[in-house]
PDB file of C-alpha atoms in Angstrom:
ATOM      1  CA  MET A   1      16.964   7.511  18.697  1.00 45.00           C
ATOM      2  CA  GLY A   2      19.248  10.513  18.408  1.00 51.00           C
ATOM      3  CA  GLY A   3      20.237  11.940  15.043  1.00 66.00           C
ATOM      4  CA  ARG A   4      21.535   8.709  13.542  1.00 83.00           C
ATOM      5  CA  GLN A   5      19.455   6.423  11.338  1.00 93.00           C
ATOM      6  CA  VAL A   6      18.684   2.921  12.546  1.00 97.00           C
ATOM      7  CA  ALA A   7      19.329   0.372   9.774  1.00 98.00           C
ATOM      8  CA  VAL A   8      17.443  -2.945   9.601  1.00 98.00           C
ATOM      9  CA  LEU A   9      18.295  -5.877   7.303  1.00 98.00           C
ATOM     10  CA  PHE A  10      15.750  -8.671   6.725  1.00 98.00           C
ATOM     11  CA  VAL A  11      17.188 -12.057   5.688  1.00 98.00           C
ATOM     12  CA  CYS A  12      15.756 -15.220   4.136  1.00 98.00           C
ATOM     13  CA  THR A  13      17.217 -17.838   1.793  1.00 98.00           C
ATOM     14  CA  GLY A  14      17.121 -16.390  -1.731  1.00 97.00           C
ATOM     15  CA  ASN A  15      15.777 -12.879  -1.040  1.00 98.00           C
ATOM     16  CA  ILE A  16      12.780 -13.293  -3.358  1.00 98.00           C
ATOM     17  CA  CYS A  17       9.833 -14.110  -1.047  1.00 98.00           C
ATOM     18  CA  ARG A  18      10.009 -13.573   2.702  1.00 98.00           C
ATOM     19  CA  SER A  19      12.731 -10.975   3.240  1.00 98.00           C
ATOM     20  CA  PRO A  20      11.709  -8.559   0.462  1.00 98.00           C
ATOM     21  CA  THR A  21       8.113  -8.841   1.689  1.00 98.00           C
ATOM     22  CA  ALA A  22       9.278  -8.068   5.234  1.00 98.00           C
ATOM     23  CA  GLU A  23      11.303  -5.115   3.935  1.00 98.00           C
ATOM     24  CA  ALA A  24       8.324  -3.657   2.048  1.00 98.00           C
ATOM     25  CA  ILE A  25       5.918  -4.125   4.959  1.00 98.00           C
ATOM     26  CA  PHE A  26       8.369  -2.641   7.442  1.00 98.00           C
ATOM     27  CA  ARG A  27       9.147   0.337   5.187  1.00 98.00           C
ATOM     28  CA  LYS A  28       5.427   1.090   4.863  1.00 98.00           C
ATOM     29  CA  PHE A  29       4.909   0.867   8.627  1.00 97.00           C
ATOM     30  CA  VAL A  30       7.939   3.139   9.167  1.00 97.00           C
ATOM     31  CA  ALA A  31       6.592   5.660   6.631  1.00 96.00           C
ATOM     32  CA  ASP A  32       3.089   5.537   8.142  1.00 96.00           C
ATOM     33  CA  ALA A  33       4.654   6.241  11.554  1.00 95.00           C
ATOM     34  CA  GLY A  34       6.505   9.262  10.120  1.00 94.00           C
ATOM     35  CA  MET A  35       9.871   7.667  10.907  1.00 95.00           C
ATOM     36  CA  SER A  36      11.400   7.324   7.410  1.00 95.00           C
ATOM     37  CA  ASP A  37      14.177   9.774   8.282  1.00 95.00           C
ATOM     38  CA  ALA A  38      15.099   7.729  11.349  1.00 95.00           C
ATOM     39  CA  ILE A  39      14.803   4.113  10.157  1.00 97.00           C
ATOM     40  CA  VAL A  40      15.979   2.499   6.903  1.00 97.00           C
ATOM     41  CA  ALA A  41      15.463  -1.086   5.719  1.00 98.00           C
ATOM     42  CA  ASP A  42      16.951  -3.512   3.219  1.00 98.00           C
ATOM     43  CA  SER A  43      16.822  -7.259   2.601  1.00 98.00           C
ATOM     44  CA  ALA A  44      19.197 -10.007   1.501  1.00 98.00           C
ATOM     45  CA  GLY A  45      19.498 -13.775   1.211  1.00 98.00           C
ATOM     46  CA  THR A  46      21.816 -16.283   2.819  1.00 98.00           C
ATOM     47  CA  HIS A  47      22.316 -17.818  -0.645  1.00 97.00           C
ATOM     48  CA  GLY A  48      22.996 -16.217  -4.003  1.00 95.00           C
ATOM     49  CA  TYR A  49      20.478 -18.242  -6.021  1.00 95.00           C
ATOM     50  CA  HIS A  50      18.566 -15.211  -7.323  1.00 97.00           C
ATOM     51  CA  VAL A  51      21.004 -12.257  -7.161  1.00 98.00           C
ATOM     52  CA  GLY A  52      19.720  -9.363  -9.271  1.00 98.00           C
ATOM     53  CA  GLU A  53      16.255 -10.854  -9.750  1.00 98.00           C
ATOM     54  CA  PRO A  54      13.009  -9.187  -8.643  1.00 98.00           C
ATOM     55  CA  PRO A  55      10.902 -10.817  -5.931  1.00 98.00           C
ATOM     56  CA  ASP A  56       8.804 -13.839  -6.844  1.00 98.00           C
ATOM     57  CA  PRO A  57       5.752 -12.696  -8.898  1.00 98.00           C
ATOM     58  CA  ARG A  58       3.398 -14.347  -6.394  1.00 98.00           C
ATOM     59  CA  ALA A  59       5.039 -12.512  -3.487  1.00 98.00           C
ATOM     60  CA  GLN A  60       4.631  -9.261  -5.417  1.00 98.00           C
ATOM     61  CA  GLU A  61       1.008 -10.004  -6.290  1.00 98.00           C
ATOM     62  CA  PHE A  62      -0.132 -10.888  -2.773  1.00 98.00           C
ATOM     63  CA  ALA A  63       1.831  -8.016  -1.217  1.00 98.00           C
ATOM     64  CA  ALA A  64       0.321  -5.553  -3.725  1.00 98.00           C
ATOM     65  CA  GLN A  65      -3.177  -6.694  -2.724  1.00 98.00           C
ATOM     66  CA  ARG A  66      -2.365  -5.353   0.755  1.00 98.00           C
ATOM     67  CA  GLY A  67      -0.730  -2.167  -0.482  1.00 98.00           C
ATOM     68  CA  TYR A  68       2.951  -3.171  -0.402  1.00 98.00           C
ATOM     69  CA  ASP A  69       5.144  -2.546  -3.455  1.00 97.00           C
ATOM     70  CA  LEU A  70       8.014  -4.994  -4.007  1.00 97.00           C
ATOM     71  CA  SER A  71       8.568  -4.168  -7.692  1.00 97.00           C
ATOM     72  CA  ALA A  72      11.762  -2.095  -7.298  1.00 97.00           C
ATOM     73  CA  LEU A  73      13.494  -4.617  -5.022  1.00 98.00           C
ATOM     74  CA  ARG A  74      16.250  -6.907  -6.333  1.00 98.00           C
ATOM     75  CA  ALA A  75      17.740  -9.950  -4.654  1.00 98.00           C
ATOM     76  CA  ARG A  76      21.205  -9.802  -3.172  1.00 98.00           C
ATOM     77  CA  ARG A  77      23.275 -11.982  -0.874  1.00 98.00           C
ATOM     78  CA  VAL A  78      24.272 -11.097   2.678  1.00 98.00           C
ATOM     79  CA  GLU A  79      27.822  -9.713   2.842  1.00 97.00           C
ATOM     80  CA  ARG A  80      30.175  -9.511   5.804  1.00 95.00           C
ATOM     81  CA  ALA A  81      29.981  -5.707   5.631  1.00 96.00           C
ATOM     82  CA  ASP A  82      26.244  -5.930   6.375  1.00 98.00           C
ATOM     83  CA  PHE A  83      27.073  -6.757   9.968  1.00 97.00           C
ATOM     84  CA  GLN A  84      28.748  -3.337  10.271  1.00 96.00           C
ATOM     85  CA  ARG A  85      26.203  -1.413   8.153  1.00 96.00           C
ATOM     86  CA  PHE A  86      23.069  -2.646   9.903  1.00 98.00           C
ATOM     87  CA  ASP A  87      21.999  -2.270  13.520  1.00 97.00           C
ATOM     88  CA  TRP A  88      19.438  -5.084  13.325  1.00 97.00           C
ATOM     89  CA  VAL A  89      19.875  -8.208  11.166  1.00 98.00           C
ATOM     90  CA  VAL A  90      16.521  -9.979  11.261  1.00 98.00           C
ATOM     91  CA  ALA A  91      16.252 -13.631  10.195  1.00 98.00           C
ATOM     92  CA  MET A  92      13.040 -15.166   8.901  1.00 98.00           C
ATOM     93  CA  ASP A  93      13.700 -18.524  10.571  1.00 98.00           C
ATOM     94  CA  ARG A  94      16.077 -20.330  12.894  1.00 98.00           C
ATOM     95  CA  GLU A  95      18.109 -21.799  10.002  1.00 98.00           C
ATOM     96  CA  HIS A  96      18.809 -18.293   8.708  1.00 98.00           C
ATOM     97  CA  LEU A  97      19.658 -17.166  12.226  1.00 98.00           C
ATOM     98  CA  ALA A  98      22.170 -20.021  12.546  1.00 98.00           C
ATOM     99  CA  ALA A  99      23.714 -19.204   9.136  1.00 97.00           C
ATOM    100  CA  LEU A 100      24.015 -15.532  10.086  1.00 98.00           C
ATOM    101  CA  SER A 101      25.582 -16.473  13.418  1.00 97.00           C
ATOM    102  CA  ARG A 102      28.270 -18.422  11.568  1.00 96.00           C
ATOM    103  CA  MET A 103      28.964 -15.456   9.252  1.00 96.00           C
ATOM    104  CA  ALA A 104      29.008 -12.700  11.855  1.00 96.00           C
ATOM    105  CA  ASP A 105      31.882 -11.692  14.073  1.00 93.00           C
ATOM    106  CA  PRO A 106      31.170 -12.330  17.758  1.00 93.00           C
ATOM    107  CA  ALA A 107      30.759  -8.580  18.302  1.00 91.00           C
ATOM    108  CA  ALA A 108      27.893  -8.516  15.778  1.00 95.00           C
ATOM    109  CA  ALA A 109      25.980 -11.367  17.420  1.00 93.00           C
ATOM    110  CA  ARG A 110      23.879  -8.914  19.464  1.00 95.00           C
ATOM    111  CA  LYS A 111      22.461  -7.518  16.184  1.00 97.00           C
ATOM    112  CA  LEU A 112      21.000 -10.880  15.111  1.00 98.00           C
ATOM    113  CA  LYS A 113      17.283 -11.260  15.716  1.00 97.00           C
ATOM    114  CA  LEU A 114      14.515 -13.692  14.798  1.00 98.00           C
ATOM    115  CA  MET A 115      11.611 -11.952  13.023  1.00 98.00           C
ATOM    116  CA  MET A 116       8.816 -13.790  14.807  1.00 98.00           C
ATOM    117  CA  SER A 117      10.265 -12.931  18.209  1.00 97.00           C
ATOM    118  CA  TYR A 118       8.588  -9.529  17.647  1.00 98.00           C
ATOM    119  CA  ALA A 119       5.138 -10.926  16.821  1.00 98.00           C
ATOM    120  CA  LYS A 120       2.469  -9.777  19.226  1.00 96.00           C
ATOM    121  CA  GLU A 121      -0.386 -12.063  18.230  1.00 96.00           C
ATOM    122  CA  LEU A 122       1.056 -15.081  16.432  1.00 94.00           C
ATOM    123  CA  ARG A 123       3.239 -17.549  18.310  1.00 94.00           C
ATOM    124  CA  ASP A 124       5.071 -19.219  15.415  1.00 95.00           C
ATOM    125  CA  ARG A 125       8.862 -19.081  15.737  1.00 96.00           C
ATOM    126  CA  ASP A 126       9.698 -19.315  12.027  1.00 98.00           C
ATOM    127  CA  VAL A 127       8.247 -17.620   8.947  1.00 98.00           C
ATOM    128  CA  PRO A 128       7.738 -20.570   6.555  1.00 98.00           C
ATOM    129  CA  ASP A 129       8.966 -20.367   2.972  1.00 98.00           C
ATOM    130  CA  PRO A 130       5.915 -19.958   0.683  1.00 98.00           C
ATOM    131  CA  TYR A 131       7.938 -20.589  -2.501  1.00 97.00           C
ATOM    132  CA  TYR A 132       6.670 -24.137  -3.080  1.00 95.00           C
ATOM    133  CA  GLY A 133       3.214 -23.443  -1.695  1.00 96.00           C
ATOM    134  CA  GLY A 134      -0.036 -21.944  -2.843  1.00 97.00           C
ATOM    135  CA  PRO A 135      -1.901 -18.666  -2.328  1.00 97.00           C
ATOM    136  CA  GLN A 136      -2.747 -19.506   1.289  1.00 98.00           C
ATOM    137  CA  ASP A 137       0.975 -19.810   2.071  1.00 98.00           C
ATOM    138  CA  PHE A 138       1.725 -16.314   0.743  1.00 98.00           C
ATOM    139  CA  GLU A 139      -1.255 -14.922   2.682  1.00 98.00           C
ATOM    140  CA  ARG A 140      -0.062 -16.631   5.872  1.00 98.00           C
ATOM    141  CA  VAL A 141       3.445 -15.174   5.428  1.00 98.00           C
ATOM    142  CA  LEU A 142       1.941 -11.702   4.997  1.00 98.00           C
ATOM    143  CA  ASP A 143      -0.104 -12.126   8.193  1.00 98.00           C
ATOM    144  CA  MET A 144       2.989 -13.231  10.096  1.00 98.00           C
ATOM    145  CA  LEU A 145       5.229 -10.484   8.731  1.00 98.00           C
ATOM    146  CA  GLU A 146       2.671  -7.752   9.411  1.00 98.00           C
ATOM    147  CA  ASP A 147       2.353  -8.887  13.017  1.00 98.00           C
ATOM    148  CA  ALA A 148       6.105  -9.149  13.564  1.00 98.00           C
ATOM    149  CA  ALA A 149       6.905  -5.900  11.706  1.00 98.00           C
ATOM    150  CA  ARG A 150       4.568  -3.970  14.030  1.00 98.00           C
ATOM    151  CA  GLY A 151       6.337  -5.417  17.047  1.00 97.00           C
ATOM    152  CA  LEU A 152       9.776  -4.754  15.581  1.00 98.00           C
ATOM    153  CA  LEU A 153       8.898  -1.130  14.858  1.00 97.00           C
ATOM    154  CA  ASP A 154       7.600  -0.759  18.412  1.00 96.00           C
ATOM    155  CA  SER A 155      10.878  -2.190  19.746  1.00 95.00           C
ATOM    156  CA  ILE A 156      13.045   0.119  17.635  1.00 94.00           C
ATOM    157  CA  GLY A 157      10.871   3.179  18.084  1.00 83.00           C
ATOM    158  CA  ARG A 158      10.585   2.874  21.840  1.00 62.00           C
ATOM    159  CA  PRO A 159      12.495   5.701  23.518  1.00 51.00           C
ATOM    160  CA  ALA A 160      15.447   4.649  25.673  1.00 45.00           C
ATOM    161  CA  GLN A 161      14.612   4.717  29.374  1.00 36.00           C
TER     162      GLN A 161
END
C-alpha cells in the first residue's frame, strides 16, 4: 500500500445506524490487523436529517454488545470533497450507490462500491435499514456488516500483484 493512507467512507441515509456501525466495525478490524497507520475510515449520510447527532441508541447498544464503540461518532452529510478525500466510498445499499453516482464526478465513479459486494458468506446485495425495526434487525445488520467489512479489509489489504 506504499506510504500513503487508504481512506474509506461508509455511506447510508442519515448516518445514524448502518454507516456509523460499518465505520466502527471496520476500524476495529483494521486495528486488530495492525493496519491503523495505513487505513482510515469515516462515515456520512446521503441526507442531512441528523447532522451533528450521535448514532441511534439502539445501534450503539447492539454494537457495544459485540465490542464496537459508536459513542464518539456524529452524523454528517456526504460532501463533494469526499470524492477527492476518500479512496473508497462504500454504500450500504443500491439506492445510496445511485445517489452517490449522481453526486460524484465521472472520474470518482471508480471509487464507489457496494458494501455487500465484499461479503464472503452472506449473499444479500443491500444492508437493510434497521431504524424502524426491532432488535433482530440490528443484529442482522451487524452480521452483514461484519461479514462485508472482513472482505473489504481483505480487498484493501491485499498486496498489489
